mmCIF file of C-alpha atoms in Angstrom:
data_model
loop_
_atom_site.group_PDB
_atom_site.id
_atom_site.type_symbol
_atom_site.label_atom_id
_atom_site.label_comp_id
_atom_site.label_asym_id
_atom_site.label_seq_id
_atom_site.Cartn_x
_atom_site.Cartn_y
_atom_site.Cartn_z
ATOM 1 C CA UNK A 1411 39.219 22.502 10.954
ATOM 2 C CA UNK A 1412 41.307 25.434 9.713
ATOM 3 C CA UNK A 1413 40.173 28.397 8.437
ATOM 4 C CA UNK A 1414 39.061 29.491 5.100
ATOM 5 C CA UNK A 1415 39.464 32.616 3.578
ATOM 6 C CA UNK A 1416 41.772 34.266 6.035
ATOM 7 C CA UNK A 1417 45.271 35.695 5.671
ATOM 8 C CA UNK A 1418 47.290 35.148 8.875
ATOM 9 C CA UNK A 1419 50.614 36.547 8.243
ATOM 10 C CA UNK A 1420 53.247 36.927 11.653
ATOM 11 C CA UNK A 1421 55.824 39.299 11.744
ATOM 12 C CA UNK A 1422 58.275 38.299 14.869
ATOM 13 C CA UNK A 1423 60.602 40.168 16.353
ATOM 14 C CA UNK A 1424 63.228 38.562 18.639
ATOM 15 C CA UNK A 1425 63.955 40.651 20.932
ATOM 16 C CA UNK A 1426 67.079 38.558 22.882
ATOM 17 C CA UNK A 1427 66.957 34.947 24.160
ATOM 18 C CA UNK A 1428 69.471 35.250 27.052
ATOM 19 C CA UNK A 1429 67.481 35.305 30.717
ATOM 20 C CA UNK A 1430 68.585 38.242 33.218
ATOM 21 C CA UNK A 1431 69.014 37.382 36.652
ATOM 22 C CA UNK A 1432 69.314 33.702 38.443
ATOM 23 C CA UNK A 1433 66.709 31.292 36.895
ATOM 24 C CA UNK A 1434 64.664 29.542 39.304
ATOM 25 C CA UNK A 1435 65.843 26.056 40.046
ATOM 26 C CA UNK A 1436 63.680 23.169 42.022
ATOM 27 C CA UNK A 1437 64.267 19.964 43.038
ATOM 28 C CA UNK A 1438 60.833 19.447 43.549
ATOM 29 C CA UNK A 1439 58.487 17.894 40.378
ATOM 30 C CA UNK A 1440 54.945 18.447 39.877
ATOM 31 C CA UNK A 1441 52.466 16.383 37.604
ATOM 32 C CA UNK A 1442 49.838 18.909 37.481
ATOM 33 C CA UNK A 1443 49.751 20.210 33.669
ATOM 34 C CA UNK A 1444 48.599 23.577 33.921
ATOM 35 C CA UNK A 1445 49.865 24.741 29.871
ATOM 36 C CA UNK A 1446 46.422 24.286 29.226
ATOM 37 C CA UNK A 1447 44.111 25.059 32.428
ATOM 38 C CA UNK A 1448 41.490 27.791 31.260
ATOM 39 C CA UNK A 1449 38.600 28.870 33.888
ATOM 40 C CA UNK A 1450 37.554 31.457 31.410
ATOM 41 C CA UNK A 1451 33.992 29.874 30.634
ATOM 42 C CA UNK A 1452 34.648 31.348 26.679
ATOM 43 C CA UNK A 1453 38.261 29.784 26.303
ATOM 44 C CA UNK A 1454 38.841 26.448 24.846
ATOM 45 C CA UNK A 1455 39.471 23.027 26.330
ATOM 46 C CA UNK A 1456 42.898 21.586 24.885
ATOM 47 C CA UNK A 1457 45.102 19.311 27.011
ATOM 48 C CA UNK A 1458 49.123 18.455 26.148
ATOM 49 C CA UNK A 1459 49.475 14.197 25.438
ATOM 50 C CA UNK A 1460 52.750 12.230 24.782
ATOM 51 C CA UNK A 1461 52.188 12.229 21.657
ATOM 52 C CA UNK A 1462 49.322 14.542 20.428
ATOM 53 C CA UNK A 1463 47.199 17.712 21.529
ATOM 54 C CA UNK A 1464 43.352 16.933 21.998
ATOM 55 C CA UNK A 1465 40.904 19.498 21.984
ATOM 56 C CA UNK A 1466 36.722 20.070 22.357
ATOM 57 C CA UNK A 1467 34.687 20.951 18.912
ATOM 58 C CA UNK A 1468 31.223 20.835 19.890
ATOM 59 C CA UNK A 1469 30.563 17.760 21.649
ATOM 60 C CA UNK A 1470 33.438 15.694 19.981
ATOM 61 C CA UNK A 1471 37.090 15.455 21.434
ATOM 62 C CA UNK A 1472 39.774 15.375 18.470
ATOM 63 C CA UNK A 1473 43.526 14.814 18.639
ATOM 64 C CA UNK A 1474 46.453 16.232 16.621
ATOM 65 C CA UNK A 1475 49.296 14.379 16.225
ATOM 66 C CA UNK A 1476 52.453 15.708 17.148
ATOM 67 C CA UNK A 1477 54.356 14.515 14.476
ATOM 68 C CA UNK A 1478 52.252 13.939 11.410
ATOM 69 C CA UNK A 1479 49.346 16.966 12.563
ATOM 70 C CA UNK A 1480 46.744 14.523 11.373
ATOM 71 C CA UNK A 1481 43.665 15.326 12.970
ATOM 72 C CA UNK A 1482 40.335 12.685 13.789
ATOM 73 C CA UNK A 1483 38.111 12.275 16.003
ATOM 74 C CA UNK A 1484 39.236 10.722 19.408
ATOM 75 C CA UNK A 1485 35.600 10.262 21.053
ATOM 76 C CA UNK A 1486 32.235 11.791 20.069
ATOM 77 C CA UNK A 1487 28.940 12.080 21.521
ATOM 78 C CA UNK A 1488 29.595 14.116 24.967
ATOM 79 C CA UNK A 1489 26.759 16.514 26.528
ATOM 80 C CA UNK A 1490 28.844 20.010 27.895
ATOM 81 C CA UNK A 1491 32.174 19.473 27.979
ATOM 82 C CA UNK A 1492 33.433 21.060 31.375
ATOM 83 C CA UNK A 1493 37.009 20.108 31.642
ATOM 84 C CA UNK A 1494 39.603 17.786 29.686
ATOM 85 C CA UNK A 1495 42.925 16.862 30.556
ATOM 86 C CA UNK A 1496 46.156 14.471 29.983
ATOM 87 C CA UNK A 1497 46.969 12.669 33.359
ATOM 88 C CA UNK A 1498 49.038 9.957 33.552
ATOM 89 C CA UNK A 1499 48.738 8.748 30.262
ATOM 90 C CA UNK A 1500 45.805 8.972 29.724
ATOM 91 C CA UNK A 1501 42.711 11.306 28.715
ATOM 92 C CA UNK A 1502 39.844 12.459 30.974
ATOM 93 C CA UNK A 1503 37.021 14.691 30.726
ATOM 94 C CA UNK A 1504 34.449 16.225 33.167
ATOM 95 C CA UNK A 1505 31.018 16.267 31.027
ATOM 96 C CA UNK A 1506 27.789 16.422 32.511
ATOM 97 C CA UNK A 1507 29.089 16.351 36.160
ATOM 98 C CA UNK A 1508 30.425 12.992 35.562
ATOM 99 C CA UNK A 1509 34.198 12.719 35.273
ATOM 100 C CA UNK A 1510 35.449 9.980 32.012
ATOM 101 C CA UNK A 1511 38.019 8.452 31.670
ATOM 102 C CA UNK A 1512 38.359 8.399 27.225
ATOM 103 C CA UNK A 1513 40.197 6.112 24.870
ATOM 104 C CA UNK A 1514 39.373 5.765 20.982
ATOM 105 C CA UNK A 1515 35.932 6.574 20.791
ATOM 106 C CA UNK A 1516 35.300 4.255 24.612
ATOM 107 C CA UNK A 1517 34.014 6.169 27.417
ATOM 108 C CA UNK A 1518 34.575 4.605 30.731
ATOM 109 C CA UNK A 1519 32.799 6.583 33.924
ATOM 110 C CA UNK A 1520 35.018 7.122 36.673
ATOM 111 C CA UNK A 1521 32.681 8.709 39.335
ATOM 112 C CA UNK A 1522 30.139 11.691 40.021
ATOM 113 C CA UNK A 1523 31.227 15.327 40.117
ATOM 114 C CA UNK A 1524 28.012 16.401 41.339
ATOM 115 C CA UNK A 1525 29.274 19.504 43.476
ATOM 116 C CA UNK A 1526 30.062 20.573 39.973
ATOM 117 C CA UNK A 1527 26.413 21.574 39.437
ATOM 118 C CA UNK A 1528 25.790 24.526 42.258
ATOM 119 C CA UNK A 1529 29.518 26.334 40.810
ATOM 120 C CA UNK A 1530 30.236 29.248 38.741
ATOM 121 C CA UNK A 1531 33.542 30.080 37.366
ATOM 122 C CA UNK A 1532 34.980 26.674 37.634
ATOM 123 C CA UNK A 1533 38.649 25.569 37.081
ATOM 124 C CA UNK A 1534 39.211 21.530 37.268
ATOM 125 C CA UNK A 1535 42.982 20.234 37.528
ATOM 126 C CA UNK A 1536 44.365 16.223 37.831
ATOM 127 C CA UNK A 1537 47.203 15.770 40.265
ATOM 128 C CA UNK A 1538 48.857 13.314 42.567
ATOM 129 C CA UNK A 1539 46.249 10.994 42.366
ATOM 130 C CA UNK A 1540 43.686 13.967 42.704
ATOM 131 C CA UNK A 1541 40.391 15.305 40.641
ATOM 132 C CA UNK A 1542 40.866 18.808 42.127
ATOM 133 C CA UNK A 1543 37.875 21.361 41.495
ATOM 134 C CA UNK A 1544 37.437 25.101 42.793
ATOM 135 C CA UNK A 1545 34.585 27.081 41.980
ATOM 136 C CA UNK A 1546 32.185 29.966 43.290
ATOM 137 C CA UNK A 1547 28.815 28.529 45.020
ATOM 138 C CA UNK A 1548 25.225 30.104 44.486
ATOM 139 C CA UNK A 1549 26.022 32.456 48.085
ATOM 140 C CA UNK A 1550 28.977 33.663 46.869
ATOM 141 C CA UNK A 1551 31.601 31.288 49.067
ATOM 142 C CA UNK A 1552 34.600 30.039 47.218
ATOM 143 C CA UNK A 1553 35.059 26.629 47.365
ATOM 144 C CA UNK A 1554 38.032 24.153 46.866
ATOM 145 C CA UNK A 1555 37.108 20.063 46.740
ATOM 146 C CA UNK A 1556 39.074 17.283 46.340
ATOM 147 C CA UNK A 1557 38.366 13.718 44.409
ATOM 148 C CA UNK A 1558 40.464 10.912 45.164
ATOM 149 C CA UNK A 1559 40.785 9.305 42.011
ATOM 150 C CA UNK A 1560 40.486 5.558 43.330
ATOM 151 C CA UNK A 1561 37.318 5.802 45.066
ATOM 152 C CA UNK A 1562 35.714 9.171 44.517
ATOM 153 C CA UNK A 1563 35.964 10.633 47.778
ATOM 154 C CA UNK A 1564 35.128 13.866 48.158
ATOM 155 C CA UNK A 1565 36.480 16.465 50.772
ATOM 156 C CA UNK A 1566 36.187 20.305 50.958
ATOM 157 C CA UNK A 1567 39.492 21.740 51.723
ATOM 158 C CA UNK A 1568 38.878 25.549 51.568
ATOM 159 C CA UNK A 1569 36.043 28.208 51.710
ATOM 160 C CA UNK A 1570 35.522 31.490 52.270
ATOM 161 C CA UNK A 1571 32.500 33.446 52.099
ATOM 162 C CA UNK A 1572 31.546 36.505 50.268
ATOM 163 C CA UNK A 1573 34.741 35.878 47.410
ATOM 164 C CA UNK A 1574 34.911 36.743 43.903
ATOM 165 C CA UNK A 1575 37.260 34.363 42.112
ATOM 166 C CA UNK A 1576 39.323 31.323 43.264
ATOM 167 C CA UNK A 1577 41.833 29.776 41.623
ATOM 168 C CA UNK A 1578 44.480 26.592 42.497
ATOM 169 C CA UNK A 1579 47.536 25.545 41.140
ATOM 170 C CA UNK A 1580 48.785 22.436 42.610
ATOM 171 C CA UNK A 1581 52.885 22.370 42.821
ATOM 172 C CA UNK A 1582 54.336 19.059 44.353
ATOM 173 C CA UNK A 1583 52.190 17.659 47.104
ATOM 174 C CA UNK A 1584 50.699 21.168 47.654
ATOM 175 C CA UNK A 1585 47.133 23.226 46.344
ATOM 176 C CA UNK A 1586 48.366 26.409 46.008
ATOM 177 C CA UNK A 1587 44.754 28.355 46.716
ATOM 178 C CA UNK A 1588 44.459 32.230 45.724
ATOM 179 C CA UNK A 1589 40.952 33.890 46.749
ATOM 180 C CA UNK A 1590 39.537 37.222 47.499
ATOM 181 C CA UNK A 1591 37.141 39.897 47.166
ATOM 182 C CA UNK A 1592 37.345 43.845 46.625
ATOM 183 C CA UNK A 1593 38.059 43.752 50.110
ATOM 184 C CA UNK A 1594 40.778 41.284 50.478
ATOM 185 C CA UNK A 1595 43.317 38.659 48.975
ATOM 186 C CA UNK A 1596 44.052 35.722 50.303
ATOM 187 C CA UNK A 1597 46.785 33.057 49.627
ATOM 188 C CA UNK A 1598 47.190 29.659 51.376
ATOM 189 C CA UNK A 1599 49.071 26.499 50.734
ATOM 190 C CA UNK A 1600 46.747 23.100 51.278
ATOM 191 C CA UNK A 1601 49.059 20.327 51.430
ATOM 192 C CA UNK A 1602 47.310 16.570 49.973
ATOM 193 C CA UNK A 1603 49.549 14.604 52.212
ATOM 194 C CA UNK A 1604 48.849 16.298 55.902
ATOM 195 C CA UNK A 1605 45.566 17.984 54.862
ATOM 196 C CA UNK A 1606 47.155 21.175 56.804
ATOM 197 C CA UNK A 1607 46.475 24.788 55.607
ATOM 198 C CA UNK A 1608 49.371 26.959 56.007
ATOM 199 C CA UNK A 1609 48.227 30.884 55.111
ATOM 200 C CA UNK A 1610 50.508 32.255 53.305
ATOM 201 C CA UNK A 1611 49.214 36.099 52.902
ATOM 202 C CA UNK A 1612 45.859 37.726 53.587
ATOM 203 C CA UNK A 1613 45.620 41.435 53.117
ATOM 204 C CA UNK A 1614 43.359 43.972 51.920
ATOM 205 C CA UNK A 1615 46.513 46.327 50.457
ATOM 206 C CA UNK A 1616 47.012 44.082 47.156
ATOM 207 C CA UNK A 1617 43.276 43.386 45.592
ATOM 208 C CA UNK A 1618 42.627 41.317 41.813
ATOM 209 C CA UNK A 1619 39.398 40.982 40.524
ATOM 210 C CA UNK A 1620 40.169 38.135 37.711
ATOM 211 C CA UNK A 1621 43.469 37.090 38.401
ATOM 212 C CA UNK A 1622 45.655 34.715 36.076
ATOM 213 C CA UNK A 1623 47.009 32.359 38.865
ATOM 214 C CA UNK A 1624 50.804 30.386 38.939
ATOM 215 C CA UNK A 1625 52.888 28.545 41.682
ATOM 216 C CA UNK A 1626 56.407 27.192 41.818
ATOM 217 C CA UNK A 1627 58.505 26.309 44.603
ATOM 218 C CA UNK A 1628 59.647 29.201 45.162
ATOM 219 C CA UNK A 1629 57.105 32.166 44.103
ATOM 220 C CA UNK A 1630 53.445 32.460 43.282
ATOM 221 C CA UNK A 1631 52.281 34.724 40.017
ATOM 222 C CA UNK A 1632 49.523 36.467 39.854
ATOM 223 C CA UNK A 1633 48.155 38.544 37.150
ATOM 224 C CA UNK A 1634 45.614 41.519 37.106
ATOM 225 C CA UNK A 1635 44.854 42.704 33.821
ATOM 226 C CA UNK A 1636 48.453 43.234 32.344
ATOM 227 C CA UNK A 1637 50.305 43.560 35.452
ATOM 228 C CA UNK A 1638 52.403 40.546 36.816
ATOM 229 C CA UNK A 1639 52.830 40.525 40.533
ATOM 230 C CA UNK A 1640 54.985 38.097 42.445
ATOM 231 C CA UNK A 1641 54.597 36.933 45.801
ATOM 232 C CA UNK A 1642 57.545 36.733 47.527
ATOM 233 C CA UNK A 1643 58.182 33.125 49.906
ATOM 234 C CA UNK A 1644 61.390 34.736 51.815
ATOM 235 C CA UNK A 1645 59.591 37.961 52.169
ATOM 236 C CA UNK A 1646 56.026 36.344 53.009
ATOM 237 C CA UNK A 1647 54.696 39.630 51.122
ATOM 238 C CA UNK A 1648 53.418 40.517 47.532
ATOM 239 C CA UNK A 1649 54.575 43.222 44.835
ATOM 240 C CA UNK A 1650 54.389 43.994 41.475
ATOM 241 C CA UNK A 1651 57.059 43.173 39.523
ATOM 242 C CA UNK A 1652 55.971 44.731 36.146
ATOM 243 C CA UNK A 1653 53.359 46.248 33.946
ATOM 244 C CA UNK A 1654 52.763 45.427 29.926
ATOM 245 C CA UNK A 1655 50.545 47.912 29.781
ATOM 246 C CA UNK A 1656 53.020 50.771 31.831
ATOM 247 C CA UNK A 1657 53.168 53.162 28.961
ATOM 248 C CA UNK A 1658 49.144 53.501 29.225
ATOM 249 C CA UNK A 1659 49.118 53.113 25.088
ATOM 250 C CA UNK A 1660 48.432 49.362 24.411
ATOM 251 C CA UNK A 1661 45.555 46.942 26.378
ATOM 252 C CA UNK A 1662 47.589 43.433 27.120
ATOM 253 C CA UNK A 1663 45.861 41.015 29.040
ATOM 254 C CA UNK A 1664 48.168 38.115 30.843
ATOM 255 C CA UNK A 1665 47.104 34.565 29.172
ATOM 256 C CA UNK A 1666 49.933 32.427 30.589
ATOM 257 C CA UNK A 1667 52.529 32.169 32.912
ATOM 258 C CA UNK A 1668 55.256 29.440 33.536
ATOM 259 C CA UNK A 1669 58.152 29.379 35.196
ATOM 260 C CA UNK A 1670 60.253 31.146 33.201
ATOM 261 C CA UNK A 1671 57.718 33.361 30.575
ATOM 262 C CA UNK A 1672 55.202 35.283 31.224
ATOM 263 C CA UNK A 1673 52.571 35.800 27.759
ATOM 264 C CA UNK A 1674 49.755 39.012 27.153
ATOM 265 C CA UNK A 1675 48.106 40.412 24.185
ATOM 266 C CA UNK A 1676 45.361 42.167 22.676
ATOM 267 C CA UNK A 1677 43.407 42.235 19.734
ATOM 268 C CA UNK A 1678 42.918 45.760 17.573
ATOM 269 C CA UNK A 1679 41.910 46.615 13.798
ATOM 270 C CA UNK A 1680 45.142 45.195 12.498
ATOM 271 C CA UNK A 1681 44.990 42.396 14.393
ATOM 272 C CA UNK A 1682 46.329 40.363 17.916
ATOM 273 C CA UNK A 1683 49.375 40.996 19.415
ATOM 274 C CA UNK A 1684 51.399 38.481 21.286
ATOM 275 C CA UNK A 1685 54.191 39.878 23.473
ATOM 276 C CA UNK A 1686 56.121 37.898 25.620
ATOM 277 C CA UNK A 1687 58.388 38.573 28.788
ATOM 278 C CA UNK A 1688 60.473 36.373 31.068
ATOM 279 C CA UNK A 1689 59.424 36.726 34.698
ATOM 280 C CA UNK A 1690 61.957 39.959 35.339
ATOM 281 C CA UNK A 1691 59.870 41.749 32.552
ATOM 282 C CA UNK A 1692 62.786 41.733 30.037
ATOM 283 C CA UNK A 1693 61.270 41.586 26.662
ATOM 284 C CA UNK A 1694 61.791 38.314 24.405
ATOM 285 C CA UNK A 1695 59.303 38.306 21.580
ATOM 286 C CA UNK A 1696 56.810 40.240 20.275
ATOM 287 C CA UNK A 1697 54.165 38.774 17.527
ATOM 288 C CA UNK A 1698 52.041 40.510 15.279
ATOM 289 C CA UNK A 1699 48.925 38.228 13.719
ATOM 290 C CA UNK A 1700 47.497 39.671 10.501
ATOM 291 C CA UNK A 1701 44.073 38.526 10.781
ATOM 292 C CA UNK A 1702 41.070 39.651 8.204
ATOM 293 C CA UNK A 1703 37.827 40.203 8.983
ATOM 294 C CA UNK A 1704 35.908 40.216 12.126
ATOM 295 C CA UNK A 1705 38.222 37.667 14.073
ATOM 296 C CA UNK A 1706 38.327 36.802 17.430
ATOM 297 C CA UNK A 1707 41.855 35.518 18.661
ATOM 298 C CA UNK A 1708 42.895 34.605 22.378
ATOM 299 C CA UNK A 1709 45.964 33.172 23.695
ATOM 300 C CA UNK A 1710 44.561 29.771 24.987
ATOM 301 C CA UNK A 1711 48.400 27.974 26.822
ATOM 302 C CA UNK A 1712 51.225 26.973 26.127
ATOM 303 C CA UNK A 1713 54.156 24.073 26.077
ATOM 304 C CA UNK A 1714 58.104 24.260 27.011
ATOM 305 C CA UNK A 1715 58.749 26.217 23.838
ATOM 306 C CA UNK A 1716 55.484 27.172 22.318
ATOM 307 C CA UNK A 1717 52.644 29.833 23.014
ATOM 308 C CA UNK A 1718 49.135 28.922 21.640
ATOM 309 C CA UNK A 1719 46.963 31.213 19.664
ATOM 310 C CA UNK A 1720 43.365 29.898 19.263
ATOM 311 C CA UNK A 1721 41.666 32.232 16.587
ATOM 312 C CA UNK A 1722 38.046 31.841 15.812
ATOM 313 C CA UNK A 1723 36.264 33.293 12.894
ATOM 314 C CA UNK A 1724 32.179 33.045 14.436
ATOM 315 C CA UNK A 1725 30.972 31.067 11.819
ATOM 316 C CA UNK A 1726 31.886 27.478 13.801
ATOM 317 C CA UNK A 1727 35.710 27.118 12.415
ATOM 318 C CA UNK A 1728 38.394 27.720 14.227
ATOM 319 C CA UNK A 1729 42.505 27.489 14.239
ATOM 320 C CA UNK A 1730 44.923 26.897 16.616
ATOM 321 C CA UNK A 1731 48.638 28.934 15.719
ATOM 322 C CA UNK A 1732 51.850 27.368 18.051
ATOM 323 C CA UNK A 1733 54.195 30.707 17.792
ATOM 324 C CA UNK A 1734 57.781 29.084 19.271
ATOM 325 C CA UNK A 1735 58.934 31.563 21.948
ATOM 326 C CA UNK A 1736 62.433 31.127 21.997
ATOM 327 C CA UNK A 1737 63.424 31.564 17.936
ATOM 328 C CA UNK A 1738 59.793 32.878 16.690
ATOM 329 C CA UNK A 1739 59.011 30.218 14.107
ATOM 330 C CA UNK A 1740 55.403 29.686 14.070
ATOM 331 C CA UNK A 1741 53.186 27.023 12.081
ATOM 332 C CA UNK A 1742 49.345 26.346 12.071
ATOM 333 C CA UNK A 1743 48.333 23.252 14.183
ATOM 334 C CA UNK A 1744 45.296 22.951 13.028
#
């Protein structure tokens, strides 16, 4: 799986460690793992284990140790791969409508998905006992459903007509919904436990198109293009807080956010460029990947320390570069 004849050479440049401001603190947890959520239909499925990463090549799921980096084969023979993700120990995938539950090459069904089929621009997440799925239907609505994971049940919990994107992030016992059109944005909290919707902003003043989509107790991220703006749960209101791209020379596009970190870049002649920000917009690290040829590189998540950088060369191989974030060593996954 790694690539042949291609020089990757990274040039890092720490550019201070120390956050400004308060951090954010919670006392509330969250089992959602959204390092590796991607509802860009191009990007590629990986999912964070215990002890290993495990990604899609073709039909085939593969693992990578965490502490050897031995790579195999973890279960073969899937149609479309739609979704994968570590929950609770364990590995699932959403492949052919049909969500799996996957051990060691042994594929155990777990129950229809078939809403699945009439969505575009899908984004699947496993949480509190919850197969959560938002997508766009063939008129346009947004949609939000929810699986229970012991039975199968399934319950709409949002929709709104005429919408361009939707995207959830689940924090706690809440599905933190983002939706809107060129017209207007909408934010909501759906919580699992009372099945209540609380809105939390609708407006036509503050408008994203493709928005990269966060949550935490106490704010909610969004993303348009290289811009980071924050919504504000004291305020109730939203505003940007600042801009990769404000000196109009460089094209960054956001491809994670955590609590903490905030991670663009953008591919040129030379190369892709990782640059990475804490949440106030104070620079921490910026990343320059060598790359030759006609290389396509994307930042595809991230873990507690590392940013992801899944470079693929068109001819079927493909790489996967952890750059650490918080002292700039880097190493090759796989």
């Amino acid at each position: 799986m790694r690539i042949k004849n291609i020089i990757i050479m990274i040039t890092v440049a720490v550019l201070g460690l120390s956050l400004c401001g308060c951090l954010m603190t919670s006392d509330l947890s969250t089992d959602a793992n959204m390092n590796f959520d991607q509802y860009g239909e191009d990007y590629p499925q990986i999912a964070e284990g215990d002890d290993a990463y495990y990604y899609v090549n073709g039909t085939d799921i593969y693992s990578c140790d965490n502490y050897t980096g031995d790579v195999a084969v973890y279960c073969s023979g899937f149609g479309s791969i739609d979704y994968l993700g570590y929950y609770d120990g364990g590995v699932y995938t959403v492949s052919d409508n049909m969500l799996y539950s996957v051990s060691n090459n042994i594929k155990t069904k777990i129950f229809d998905v078939s809403e699945a089929e009439s969505l575009s621009k899908k984004q699947y997440v496993m949480h509190s006992g919850w197969l959560i799925l938002c997508g766009l239907s063939e008129d346009g609505n947004a949609k939000v459903l929810t699986y229970s994971l012991e039975d199968g049940a399934c319950e709409t919990v949002y929709e709104i007509t005429d919408a361009d994107y939707v995207r959830v992030c689940p924090y706690s016992e809440v599905i933190y919904i983002l939706s809107g059109n060129s017209e207007i944005t909408e934010l909501c909290g759906y919580d699992l436990d009372s099945g209540e919707t609380s809105y939390l902003y609708n407006s036509g003043v503050c408008v994203f198109t493709d928005p990269f989509f966060r949550a935490t107790v106490e704010a909610a991220y969004i993303s348009e293009g290289g811009a980071v703006y924050v919504y504000d749960v004291t305020s109730g209101g939203i505003y940007e807080s600042f801009d990769f791209n404000s000196d109009d020379t460089t094209a960054y596009e956001i491809g994670g956010i955590v609590e903490y970190y905030v991670f663009a870049g953008y591919s040129d002649e030379s190369g892709y460029h990782l640059y990475v920000k804490d949440i106030y917009g104070n620079d921490k690290i910026v990343t320059d990947i060598a790359l030759s040829g006609e290389i396509e590189a994307v930042i595809c998540g991230n873990d507690s320390q590392r940013v992801f950088i899944w470079v693929d060369t068109g001819s079927g191989d493909s790489s996967v570069i952890a750059v650490n974030f918080l002292n700039g060593e880097f190493e090759t996954l796989w």
